[in-house]
Amino acid sequence: MTLETIGIILGFFGAFAQALNYAVTKDCQEKSGQQGLRLLVSEHLAMFSLTLFPFLFFRHYAYFCYEVFWYVVAIVVPYLVAQYAINKAIALSDASIVSPLMTVKVPILALVSLFLLDRGFSSVQYLAIVMIISLGWYYSSLSGRIRLWPLFYITLGCASFCFSDLAMTRLTHFIPSASRAEQIAAGITYEYIASGLLAIPGIFYCKVGVRDIWSTKWIAVLWLLSMVGIVGCFNLTGVVEGNIIQTLRSVIGVIIAYLFYRRYIRDGATFRKKLFISIGMFLAVALYYC
């Protein structure tokens, strides 16, 4: 099995975990009442606690240097902006609307790659990108109409995630380890140790307690699992390719629902549309890799 194939498999795993994360985020917002900056602080303190042990035990801190510091800054600042923006979009609409529209990342990243990284795409790949964004938009519309402010936050979040993704990929390739797994793990722990340290002052500003942090445990676990898949895909396959696979996160949920929960589906017509869109999205991703 080639490294690229392993990267694609990791990308699918990351997409699956991220789809679950968005649903859990909405559930946490409704049950705990946390939104915006307060939720951002709580979930990143939870992720800090989960990544502290591997950071210390596997001596990832030994890689720290001037260049790593600036890579981490380039990862964390846009990442935190993106997380706040997506949490805000979910709070203003719904995860079922927001998740499909994360396909906006693909054309943004394609433009960044084209103009800043001097990378081109074939006509078939351009066609696949157009299909992905169009299907994602239509899929989202089946769950409800997207309003202007949620769309603004989604676009801001997607653009910020793109720059964070590019910096993360550079960091994992910069870390002087012969092991790809070590590079991926170190990149993830550096990001969430740094994010957690920045979140500590928010304990006092947002009045975050232990119970608030605990309520975000599943958000933290699922997000870190998704990062294992996504950062692994970036490292082994490429940033654009990783984001192409990420577009499947919303459709994976539909296929799971069809396979295991068909008897609970009430609106059969809408669900069938989502199922056909899901098949179309998979075909578009396959087309990109042809």
mmCIF file of N, CA and C in Angstrom, residues 144-279:
data_model
loop_
_atom_site.group_PDB
_atom_site.id
_atom_site.type_symbol
_atom_site.label_atom_id
_atom_site.label_comp_id
_atom_site.label_asym_id
_atom_site.label_seq_id
_atom_site.Cartn_x
_atom_site.Cartn_y
_atom_site.Cartn_z
ATOM 1 N N GLY A 144 -32.305 23.509 4.908
ATOM 2 C CA GLY A 144 -32.807 24.830 5.273
ATOM 3 C C GLY A 144 -32.083 25.908 4.492
ATOM 4 N N ARG A 145 -32.650 27.079 4.496
ATOM 5 C CA ARG A 145 -32.064 28.199 3.762
ATOM 6 C C ARG A 145 -30.929 28.821 4.572
ATOM 7 N N ILE A 146 -29.800 29.045 3.921
ATOM 8 C CA ILE A 146 -28.669 29.673 4.589
ATOM 9 C C ILE A 146 -28.832 31.191 4.548
ATOM 10 N N ARG A 147 -28.739 31.827 5.714
ATOM 11 C CA ARG A 147 -28.865 33.285 5.790
ATOM 12 C C ARG A 147 -27.492 33.941 5.606
ATOM 13 N N LEU A 148 -27.510 35.262 5.473
ATOM 14 C CA LEU A 148 -26.295 35.993 5.129
ATOM 15 C C LEU A 148 -25.213 35.867 6.196
ATOM 16 N N TRP A 149 -25.568 36.068 7.479
ATOM 17 C CA TRP A 149 -24.546 36.043 8.528
ATOM 18 C C TRP A 149 -23.928 34.669 8.717
ATOM 19 N N PRO A 150 -24.714 33.577 8.754
ATOM 20 C CA PRO A 150 -24.079 32.257 8.804
ATOM 21 C C PRO A 150 -23.165 31.997 7.611
ATOM 22 N N LEU A 151 -23.582 32.451 6.410
ATOM 23 C CA LEU A 151 -22.752 32.270 5.222
ATOM 24 C C LEU A 151 -21.441 33.048 5.346
ATOM 25 N N PHE A 152 -21.535 34.255 5.903
ATOM 26 C CA PHE A 152 -20.315 35.049 6.134
ATOM 27 C C PHE A 152 -19.354 34.311 7.059
ATOM 28 N N TYR A 153 -19.874 33.775 8.160
ATOM 29 C CA TYR A 153 -19.017 33.069 9.117
ATOM 30 C C TYR A 153 -18.449 31.787 8.512
ATOM 31 N N ILE A 154 -19.229 31.096 7.697
ATOM 32 C CA ILE A 154 -18.735 29.878 7.032
ATOM 33 C C ILE A 154 -17.574 30.225 6.098
ATOM 34 N N THR A 155 -17.735 31.284 5.301
ATOM 35 C CA THR A 155 -16.679 31.697 4.371
ATOM 36 C C THR A 155 -15.420 32.113 5.120
ATOM 37 N N LEU A 156 -15.598 32.893 6.204
ATOM 38 C CA LEU A 156 -14.457 33.306 7.025
ATOM 39 C C LEU A 156 -13.760 32.087 7.615
ATOM 40 N N GLY A 157 -14.556 31.149 8.124
ATOM 41 C CA GLY A 157 -13.994 29.943 8.714
ATOM 42 C C GLY A 157 -13.236 29.109 7.696
ATOM 43 N N CYS A 158 -13.802 28.952 6.509
ATOM 44 C CA CYS A 158 -13.154 28.153 5.468
ATOM 45 C C CYS A 158 -11.832 28.769 5.019
ATOM 46 N N ALA A 159 -11.828 30.087 4.806
ATOM 47 C CA ALA A 159 -10.599 30.761 4.386
ATOM 48 C C ALA A 159 -9.517 30.637 5.462
ATOM 49 N N SER A 160 -9.908 30.796 6.721
ATOM 50 C CA SER A 160 -8.949 30.693 7.823
ATOM 51 C C SER A 160 -8.414 29.276 7.956
ATOM 52 N N PHE A 161 -9.293 28.289 7.815
ATOM 53 C CA PHE A 161 -8.855 26.891 7.870
ATOM 54 C C PHE A 161 -7.846 26.582 6.766
ATOM 55 N N CYS A 162 -8.047 27.166 5.581
ATOM 56 C CA CYS A 162 -7.138 26.917 4.462
ATOM 57 C C CYS A 162 -5.707 27.324 4.810
ATOM 58 N N PHE A 163 -5.540 28.526 5.362
ATOM 59 C CA PHE A 163 -4.199 29.002 5.704
ATOM 60 C C PHE A 163 -3.601 28.199 6.853
ATOM 61 N N SER A 164 -4.446 27.794 7.793
ATOM 62 C CA SER A 164 -3.974 26.945 8.890
ATOM 63 C C SER A 164 -3.528 25.578 8.366
ATOM 64 N N ASP A 165 -4.294 25.011 7.432
ATOM 65 C CA ASP A 165 -3.952 23.710 6.844
ATOM 66 C C ASP A 165 -2.604 23.757 6.136
ATOM 67 N N LEU A 166 -2.376 24.814 5.384
ATOM 68 C CA LEU A 166 -1.120 24.948 4.649
ATOM 69 C C LEU A 166 0.065 25.041 5.618
ATOM 70 N N ALA A 167 -0.108 25.820 6.695
ATOM 71 C CA ALA A 167 0.967 25.960 7.676
ATOM 72 C C ALA A 167 1.208 24.648 8.420
ATOM 73 N N MET A 168 0.135 23.906 8.730
ATOM 74 C CA MET A 168 0.285 22.626 9.408
ATOM 75 C C MET A 168 1.071 21.633 8.549
ATOM 76 N N THR A 169 0.767 21.600 7.267
ATOM 77 C CA THR A 169 1.475 20.690 6.368
ATOM 78 C C THR A 169 2.957 21.033 6.308
ATOM 79 N N ARG A 170 3.271 22.327 6.254
ATOM 80 C CA ARG A 170 4.666 22.753 6.254
ATOM 81 C C ARG A 170 5.358 22.347 7.556
ATOM 82 N N LEU A 171 4.661 22.497 8.688
ATOM 83 C CA LEU A 171 5.240 22.131 9.980
ATOM 84 C C LEU A 171 5.554 20.637 10.050
ATOM 85 N N THR A 172 4.590 19.794 9.638
ATOM 86 C CA THR A 172 4.825 18.345 9.731
ATOM 87 C C THR A 172 5.990 17.905 8.843
ATOM 88 N N HIS A 173 6.172 18.583 7.712
ATOM 89 C CA HIS A 173 7.300 18.241 6.849
ATOM 90 C C HIS A 173 8.611 18.800 7.388
ATOM 91 N N PHE A 174 8.526 19.869 8.204
ATOM 92 C CA PHE A 174 9.735 20.488 8.762
ATOM 93 C C PHE A 174 10.286 19.696 9.947
ATOM 94 N N ILE A 175 9.413 19.063 10.741
ATOM 95 C CA ILE A 175 9.845 18.344 11.945
ATOM 96 C C ILE A 175 10.850 17.256 11.556
ATOM 97 N N PRO A 176 12.050 17.283 12.157
ATOM 98 C CA PRO A 176 13.129 16.372 11.741
ATOM 99 C C PRO A 176 12.976 14.967 12.317
ATOM 100 N N SER A 177 11.992 14.240 11.837
ATOM 101 C CA SER A 177 11.779 12.860 12.283
ATOM 102 C C SER A 177 11.669 11.960 11.069
ATOM 103 N N ALA A 178 12.239 10.774 11.187
ATOM 104 C CA ALA A 178 12.163 9.821 10.071
ATOM 105 C C ALA A 178 10.783 9.201 9.963
ATOM 106 N N SER A 179 10.004 9.320 11.010
ATOM 107 C CA SER A 179 8.681 8.692 11.052
ATOM 108 C C SER A 179 7.607 9.684 10.662
ATOM 109 N N ARG A 180 6.798 9.339 9.666
ATOM 110 C CA ARG A 180 5.667 10.190 9.281
ATOM 111 C C ARG A 180 4.657 10.277 10.427
ATOM 112 N N ALA A 181 4.433 9.160 11.135
ATOM 113 C CA ALA A 181 3.489 9.147 12.254
ATOM 114 C C ALA A 181 3.922 10.140 13.329
ATOM 115 N N GLU A 182 5.235 10.212 13.594
ATOM 116 C CA GLU A 182 5.762 11.148 14.590
ATOM 117 C C GLU A 182 5.565 12.592 14.136
ATOM 118 N N GLN A 183 5.787 12.855 12.855
ATOM 119 C CA GLN A 183 5.578 14.206 12.318
ATOM 120 C C GLN A 183 4.130 14.642 12.485
ATOM 121 N N ILE A 184 3.219 13.734 12.158
ATOM 122 C CA ILE A 184 1.784 14.029 12.244
ATOM 123 C C ILE A 184 1.371 14.270 13.696
ATOM 124 N N ALA A 185 1.803 13.371 14.594
ATOM 125 C CA ALA A 185 1.443 13.484 16.006
ATOM 126 C C ALA A 185 2.013 14.765 16.618
ATOM 127 N N ALA A 186 3.270 15.085 16.292
ATOM 128 C CA ALA A 186 3.894 16.283 16.841
ATOM 129 C C ALA A 186 3.186 17.545 16.344
ATOM 130 N N GLY A 187 2.824 17.566 15.065
ATOM 131 C CA GLY A 187 2.102 18.722 14.528
ATOM 132 C C GLY A 187 0.795 18.956 15.264
ATOM 133 N N ILE A 188 0.055 17.871 15.531
ATOM 134 C CA ILE A 188 -1.231 17.981 16.225
ATOM 135 C C ILE A 188 -1.038 18.446 17.668
ATOM 136 N N THR A 189 -0.065 17.841 18.385
ATOM 137 C CA THR A 189 0.123 18.230 19.787
ATOM 138 C C THR A 189 0.605 19.672 19.909
ATOM 139 N N TYR A 190 1.482 20.115 19.017
ATOM 140 C CA TYR A 190 1.929 21.514 19.056
ATOM 141 C C TYR A 190 0.745 22.467 18.876
ATOM 142 N N GLU A 191 -0.130 22.141 17.930
ATOM 143 C CA GLU A 191 -1.270 23.030 17.674
ATOM 144 C C GLU A 191 -2.176 23.149 18.888
ATOM 145 N N TYR A 192 -2.478 22.030 19.536
ATOM 146 C CA TYR A 192 -3.479 22.078 20.605
ATOM 147 C C TYR A 192 -2.891 22.389 21.976
ATOM 148 N N ILE A 193 -1.581 22.212 22.137
ATOM 149 C CA ILE A 193 -0.921 22.742 23.326
ATOM 150 C C ILE A 193 -0.916 24.268 23.248
ATOM 151 N N ALA A 194 -0.542 24.797 22.084
ATOM 152 C CA ALA A 194 -0.523 26.256 21.901
ATOM 153 C C ALA A 194 -1.925 26.850 22.028
ATOM 154 N N SER A 195 -2.917 26.202 21.412
ATOM 155 C CA SER A 195 -4.300 26.695 21.499
ATOM 156 C C SER A 195 -4.791 26.674 22.943
ATOM 157 N N GLY A 196 -4.440 25.609 23.677
ATOM 158 C CA GLY A 196 -4.848 25.513 25.080
ATOM 159 C C GLY A 196 -4.222 26.583 25.941
ATOM 160 N N LEU A 197 -2.939 26.875 25.712
ATOM 161 C CA LEU A 197 -2.271 27.929 26.478
ATOM 162 C C LEU A 197 -2.929 29.282 26.227
ATOM 163 N N LEU A 198 -3.303 29.533 24.969
ATOM 164 C CA LEU A 198 -3.986 30.790 24.648
ATOM 165 C C LEU A 198 -5.381 30.842 25.258
ATOM 166 N N ALA A 199 -5.978 29.666 25.491
ATOM 167 C CA ALA A 199 -7.331 29.611 26.042
ATOM 168 C C ALA A 199 -7.368 29.792 27.559
ATOM 169 N N ILE A 200 -6.232 29.605 28.233
ATOM 170 C CA ILE A 200 -6.217 29.674 29.704
ATOM 171 C C ILE A 200 -6.742 31.005 30.252
ATOM 172 N N PRO A 201 -6.334 32.175 29.714
ATOM 173 C CA PRO A 201 -6.902 33.426 30.230
ATOM 174 C C PRO A 201 -8.426 33.501 30.093
ATOM 175 N N GLY A 202 -8.976 32.752 29.117
ATOM 176 C CA GLY A 202 -10.428 32.741 28.924
ATOM 177 C C GLY A 202 -11.185 32.111 30.074
ATOM 178 N N ILE A 203 -10.482 31.339 30.926
ATOM 179 C CA ILE A 203 -11.124 30.758 32.112
ATOM 180 C C ILE A 203 -11.715 31.872 32.978
ATOM 181 N N PHE A 204 -10.969 32.956 33.110
ATOM 182 C CA PHE A 204 -11.397 34.066 33.958
ATOM 183 C C PHE A 204 -12.304 35.033 33.202
ATOM 184 N N TYR A 205 -11.965 35.298 31.929
ATOM 185 C CA TYR A 205 -12.748 36.251 31.144
ATOM 186 C C TYR A 205 -14.145 35.730 30.846
ATOM 187 N N CYS A 206 -14.238 34.444 30.510
ATOM 188 C CA CYS A 206 -15.523 33.836 30.138
ATOM 189 C C CYS A 206 -16.173 33.066 31.281
ATOM 190 N N LYS A 207 -15.492 33.057 32.442
ATOM 191 C CA LYS A 207 -16.008 32.330 33.615
ATOM 192 C C LYS A 207 -16.282 30.851 33.277
ATOM 193 N N VAL A 208 -15.257 30.198 32.753
ATOM 194 C CA VAL A 208 -15.347 28.787 32.382
ATOM 195 C C VAL A 208 -14.951 27.929 33.569
ATOM 196 N N GLY A 209 -15.795 26.960 33.919
ATOM 197 C CA GLY A 209 -15.518 26.049 35.014
ATOM 198 C C GLY A 209 -15.201 24.649 34.530
ATOM 199 N N VAL A 210 -14.865 23.788 35.474
ATOM 200 C CA VAL A 210 -14.522 22.396 35.143
ATOM 201 C C VAL A 210 -15.694 21.706 34.456
ATOM 202 N N ARG A 211 -16.910 21.987 34.921
ATOM 203 C CA ARG A 211 -18.092 21.374 34.316
ATOM 204 C C ARG A 211 -18.261 21.804 32.863
ATOM 205 N N ASP A 212 -17.958 23.063 32.567
ATOM 206 C CA ASP A 212 -18.045 23.561 31.185
ATOM 207 C C ASP A 212 -17.055 22.833 30.284
ATOM 208 N N ILE A 213 -15.831 22.662 30.780
ATOM 209 C CA ILE A 213 -14.800 21.960 30.006
ATOM 210 C C ILE A 213 -15.202 20.505 29.792
ATOM 211 N N TRP A 214 -15.712 19.869 30.848
ATOM 212 C CA TRP A 214 -16.116 18.462 30.749
ATOM 213 C C TRP A 214 -17.248 18.264 29.750
ATOM 214 N N SER A 215 -18.134 19.242 29.646
ATOM 215 C CA SER A 215 -19.275 19.114 28.730
ATOM 216 C C SER A 215 -18.843 19.086 27.271
ATOM 217 N N THR A 216 -17.614 19.539 26.984
ATOM 218 C CA THR A 216 -17.115 19.550 25.598
ATOM 219 C C THR A 216 -16.218 18.353 25.295
ATOM 220 N N LYS A 217 -16.206 17.349 26.180
ATOM 221 C CA LYS A 217 -15.263 16.230 26.031
ATOM 222 C C LYS A 217 -15.410 15.513 24.692
ATOM 223 N N TRP A 218 -16.665 15.302 24.239
ATOM 224 C CA TRP A 218 -16.846 14.574 22.981
ATOM 225 C C TRP A 218 -16.502 15.436 21.779
ATOM 226 N N ILE A 219 -16.722 16.747 21.899
ATOM 227 C CA ILE A 219 -16.265 17.657 20.842
ATOM 228 C C ILE A 219 -14.754 17.526 20.694
ATOM 229 N N ALA A 220 -14.053 17.544 21.843
ATOM 230 C CA ALA A 220 -12.589 17.474 21.847
ATOM 231 C C ALA A 220 -12.089 16.149 21.298
ATOM 232 N N VAL A 221 -12.665 15.053 21.759
ATOM 233 C CA VAL A 221 -12.219 13.723 21.323
ATOM 234 C C VAL A 221 -12.422 13.557 19.815
ATOM 235 N N LEU A 222 -13.610 13.899 19.334
ATOM 236 C CA LEU A 222 -13.901 13.719 17.910
ATOM 237 C C LEU A 222 -13.060 14.646 17.038
ATOM 238 N N TRP A 223 -12.823 15.876 17.521
ATOM 239 C CA TRP A 223 -12.028 16.803 16.723
ATOM 240 C C TRP A 223 -10.580 16.319 16.627
ATOM 241 N N LEU A 224 -10.012 15.837 17.732
ATOM 242 C CA LEU A 224 -8.639 15.344 17.704
ATOM 243 C C LEU A 224 -8.518 14.094 16.822
ATOM 244 N N LEU A 225 -9.525 13.223 16.884
ATOM 245 C CA LEU A 225 -9.524 12.052 16.001
ATOM 246 C C LEU A 225 -9.584 12.486 14.534
ATOM 247 N N SER A 226 -10.404 13.503 14.268
ATOM 248 C CA SER A 226 -10.493 13.995 12.887
ATOM 249 C C SER A 226 -9.156 14.579 12.433
ATOM 250 N N MET A 227 -8.433 15.224 13.371
ATOM 251 C CA MET A 227 -7.137 15.805 13.027
ATOM 252 C C MET A 227 -6.102 14.722 12.705
ATOM 253 N N VAL A 228 -6.179 13.587 13.391
ATOM 254 C CA VAL A 228 -5.274 12.477 13.070
ATOM 255 C C VAL A 228 -5.449 12.088 11.602
ATOM 256 N N GLY A 229 -6.718 11.966 11.177
ATOM 257 C CA GLY A 229 -6.985 11.609 9.792
ATOM 258 C C GLY A 229 -6.640 12.710 8.812
ATOM 259 N N ILE A 230 -7.040 13.937 9.134
ATOM 260 C CA ILE A 230 -6.884 15.040 8.183
ATOM 261 C C ILE A 230 -5.424 15.472 8.055
ATOM 262 N N VAL A 231 -4.734 15.659 9.194
ATOM 263 C CA VAL A 231 -3.317 16.055 9.140
ATOM 264 C C VAL A 231 -2.488 14.936 8.509
ATOM 265 N N GLY A 232 -2.859 13.686 8.800
ATOM 266 C CA GLY A 232 -2.185 12.567 8.153
ATOM 267 C C GLY A 232 -2.361 12.597 6.650
ATOM 268 N N CYS A 233 -3.558 12.924 6.201
ATOM 269 C CA CYS A 233 -3.829 13.020 4.762
ATOM 270 C C CYS A 233 -3.047 14.168 4.142
ATOM 271 N N PHE A 234 -2.992 15.319 4.827
ATOM 272 C CA PHE A 234 -2.210 16.458 4.332
ATOM 273 C C PHE A 234 -0.743 16.071 4.158
ATOM 274 N N ASN A 235 -0.205 15.384 5.170
ATOM 275 C CA ASN A 235 1.214 15.039 5.169
ATOM 276 C C ASN A 235 1.557 14.027 4.085
ATOM 277 N N LEU A 236 0.689 13.052 3.895
ATOM 278 C CA LEU A 236 0.992 11.950 2.983
ATOM 279 C C LEU A 236 0.517 12.187 1.554
ATOM 280 N N THR A 237 -0.569 12.958 1.416
ATOM 281 C CA THR A 237 -1.206 13.095 0.099
ATOM 282 C C THR A 237 -1.165 14.519 -0.440
ATOM 283 N N GLY A 238 -1.422 15.512 0.422
ATOM 284 C CA GLY A 238 -1.446 16.903 -0.017
ATOM 285 C C GLY A 238 -2.623 17.642 0.566
ATOM 286 N N VAL A 239 -2.503 18.976 0.683
ATOM 287 C CA VAL A 239 -3.537 19.787 1.332
ATOM 288 C C VAL A 239 -4.809 19.825 0.505
ATOM 289 N N VAL A 240 -4.698 20.064 -0.778
ATOM 290 C CA VAL A 240 -5.889 20.137 -1.628
ATOM 291 C C VAL A 240 -6.596 18.787 -1.633
ATOM 292 N N GLU A 241 -5.811 17.718 -1.792
ATOM 293 C CA GLU A 241 -6.387 16.377 -1.819
ATOM 294 C C GLU A 241 -7.094 16.062 -0.501
ATOM 295 N N GLY A 242 -6.478 16.455 0.614
ATOM 296 C CA GLY A 242 -7.100 16.233 1.916
ATOM 297 C C GLY A 242 -8.421 16.955 2.052
ATOM 298 N N ASN A 243 -8.481 18.169 1.543
ATOM 299 C CA ASN A 243 -9.732 18.932 1.622
ATOM 300 C C ASN A 243 -10.788 18.413 0.665
ATOM 301 N N ILE A 244 -10.362 17.849 -0.465
ATOM 302 C CA ILE A 244 -11.311 17.208 -1.376
ATOM 303 C C ILE A 244 -12.022 16.074 -0.640
ATOM 304 N N ILE A 245 -11.252 15.255 0.078
ATOM 305 C CA ILE A 245 -11.837 14.135 0.826
ATOM 306 C C ILE A 245 -12.725 14.646 1.959
ATOM 307 N N GLN A 246 -12.334 15.742 2.595
ATOM 308 C CA GLN A 246 -13.133 16.301 3.692
ATOM 309 C C GLN A 246 -14.537 16.680 3.254
ATOM 310 N N THR A 247 -14.715 16.968 1.975
ATOM 311 C CA THR A 247 -16.045 17.358 1.498
ATOM 312 C C THR A 247 -17.065 16.237 1.679
ATOM 313 N N LEU A 248 -16.583 15.034 1.921
ATOM 314 C CA LEU A 248 -17.487 13.884 2.075
ATOM 315 C C LEU A 248 -18.054 13.763 3.489
ATOM 316 N N ARG A 249 -17.643 14.660 4.422
ATOM 317 C CA ARG A 249 -18.063 14.458 5.810
ATOM 318 C C ARG A 249 -19.580 14.504 5.978
ATOM 319 N N SER A 250 -20.264 15.370 5.234
ATOM 320 C CA SER A 250 -21.711 15.467 5.389
ATOM 321 C C SER A 250 -22.430 14.294 4.736
ATOM 322 N N VAL A 251 -21.893 13.811 3.623
ATOM 323 C CA VAL A 251 -22.578 12.723 2.919
ATOM 324 C C VAL A 251 -22.341 11.372 3.593
ATOM 325 N N ILE A 252 -21.244 11.241 4.318
ATOM 326 C CA ILE A 252 -20.988 10.003 5.063
ATOM 327 C C ILE A 252 -22.109 9.768 6.068
ATOM 328 N N GLY A 253 -22.560 10.855 6.712
ATOM 329 C CA GLY A 253 -23.644 10.749 7.680
ATOM 330 C C GLY A 253 -24.941 10.268 7.048
ATOM 331 N N VAL A 254 -25.200 10.690 5.831
ATOM 332 C CA VAL A 254 -26.415 10.271 5.143
ATOM 333 C C VAL A 254 -26.377 8.778 4.823
ATOM 334 N N ILE A 255 -25.243 8.298 4.382
ATOM 335 C CA ILE A 255 -25.116 6.881 4.043
ATOM 336 C C ILE A 255 -25.256 6.009 5.296
ATOM 337 N N ILE A 256 -24.652 6.456 6.394
ATOM 338 C CA ILE A 256 -24.792 5.720 7.658
ATOM 339 C C ILE A 256 -26.257 5.670 8.081
ATOM 340 N N ALA A 257 -26.938 6.816 7.967
ATOM 341 C CA ALA A 257 -28.355 6.874 8.338
ATOM 342 C C ALA A 257 -29.185 5.929 7.474
ATOM 343 N N TYR A 258 -28.861 5.854 6.171
ATOM 344 C CA TYR A 258 -29.607 4.976 5.271
ATOM 345 C C TYR A 258 -29.395 3.504 5.627
ATOM 346 N N LEU A 259 -28.154 3.159 5.962
ATOM 347 C CA LEU A 259 -27.828 1.765 6.239
ATOM 348 C C LEU A 259 -28.397 1.264 7.569
ATOM 349 N N PHE A 260 -28.413 2.140 8.577
ATOM 350 C CA PHE A 260 -28.747 1.671 9.927
ATOM 351 C C PHE A 260 -30.046 2.245 10.509
ATOM 352 N N TYR A 261 -30.528 3.351 9.941
ATOM 353 C CA TYR A 261 -31.689 4.001 10.559
ATOM 354 C C TYR A 261 -32.809 4.290 9.563
ATOM 355 N N ARG A 262 -32.931 3.469 8.541
ATOM 356 C CA ARG A 262 -33.934 3.729 7.503
ATOM 357 C C ARG A 262 -35.357 3.788 8.053
ATOM 358 N N ARG A 263 -35.646 2.955 9.040
ATOM 359 C CA ARG A 263 -37.031 2.904 9.553
ATOM 360 C C ARG A 263 -37.429 4.167 10.303
ATOM 361 N N TYR A 264 -36.468 5.005 10.679
ATOM 362 C CA TYR A 264 -36.785 6.232 11.408
ATOM 363 C C TYR A 264 -36.924 7.453 10.491
ATOM 364 N N ILE A 265 -36.673 7.256 9.195
ATOM 365 C CA ILE A 265 -36.726 8.381 8.259
ATOM 366 C C ILE A 265 -38.180 8.708 7.923
ATOM 367 N N ARG A 266 -38.550 9.944 8.135
ATOM 368 C CA ARG A 266 -39.938 10.370 7.903
ATOM 369 C C ARG A 266 -40.121 11.005 6.536
ATOM 370 N N ASP A 267 -39.224 11.916 6.170
ATOM 371 C CA ASP A 267 -39.322 12.586 4.870
ATOM 372 C C ASP A 267 -38.493 11.805 3.852
ATOM 373 N N GLY A 268 -39.118 10.783 3.281
ATOM 374 C CA GLY A 268 -38.409 9.896 2.364
ATOM 375 C C GLY A 268 -37.921 10.582 1.105
ATOM 376 N N ALA A 269 -38.715 11.529 0.575
ATOM 377 C CA ALA A 269 -38.351 12.203 -0.679
ATOM 378 C C ALA A 269 -37.077 13.029 -0.508
ATOM 379 N N THR A 270 -37.020 13.815 0.582
ATOM 380 C CA THR A 270 -35.829 14.636 0.834
ATOM 381 C C THR A 270 -34.619 13.761 1.099
ATOM 382 N N PHE A 271 -34.831 12.678 1.845
ATOM 383 C CA PHE A 271 -33.706 11.801 2.155
ATOM 384 C C PHE A 271 -33.154 11.149 0.897
ATOM 385 N N ARG A 272 -34.039 10.762 -0.031
ATOM 386 C CA ARG A 272 -33.569 10.166 -1.281
ATOM 387 C C ARG A 272 -32.735 11.167 -2.078
ATOM 388 N N LYS A 273 -33.143 12.439 -2.058
ATOM 389 C CA LYS A 273 -32.353 13.473 -2.731
ATOM 390 C C LYS A 273 -30.963 13.556 -2.123
ATOM 391 N N LYS A 274 -30.908 13.522 -0.777
ATOM 392 C CA LYS A 274 -29.615 13.586 -0.106
ATOM 393 C C LYS A 274 -28.762 12.367 -0.434
ATOM 394 N N LEU A 275 -29.399 11.234 -0.571
ATOM 395 C CA LEU A 275 -28.675 10.008 -0.897
ATOM 396 C C LEU A 275 -28.075 10.094 -2.297
ATOM 397 N N PHE A 276 -28.861 10.602 -3.265
ATOM 398 C CA PHE A 276 -28.340 10.752 -4.629
ATOM 399 C C PHE A 276 -27.218 11.796 -4.686
ATOM 400 N N ILE A 277 -27.367 12.868 -3.899
ATOM 401 C CA ILE A 277 -26.303 13.877 -3.838
ATOM 402 C C ILE A 277 -25.039 13.263 -3.254
ATOM 403 N N SER A 278 -25.220 12.404 -2.247
ATOM 404 C CA SER A 278 -24.078 11.736 -1.629
ATOM 405 C C SER A 278 -23.328 10.884 -2.646
ATOM 406 N N ILE A 279 -24.080 10.158 -3.455
ATOM 407 C CA ILE A 279 -23.460 9.345 -4.502
ATOM 408 C C ILE A 279 -22.724 10.242 -5.501
#
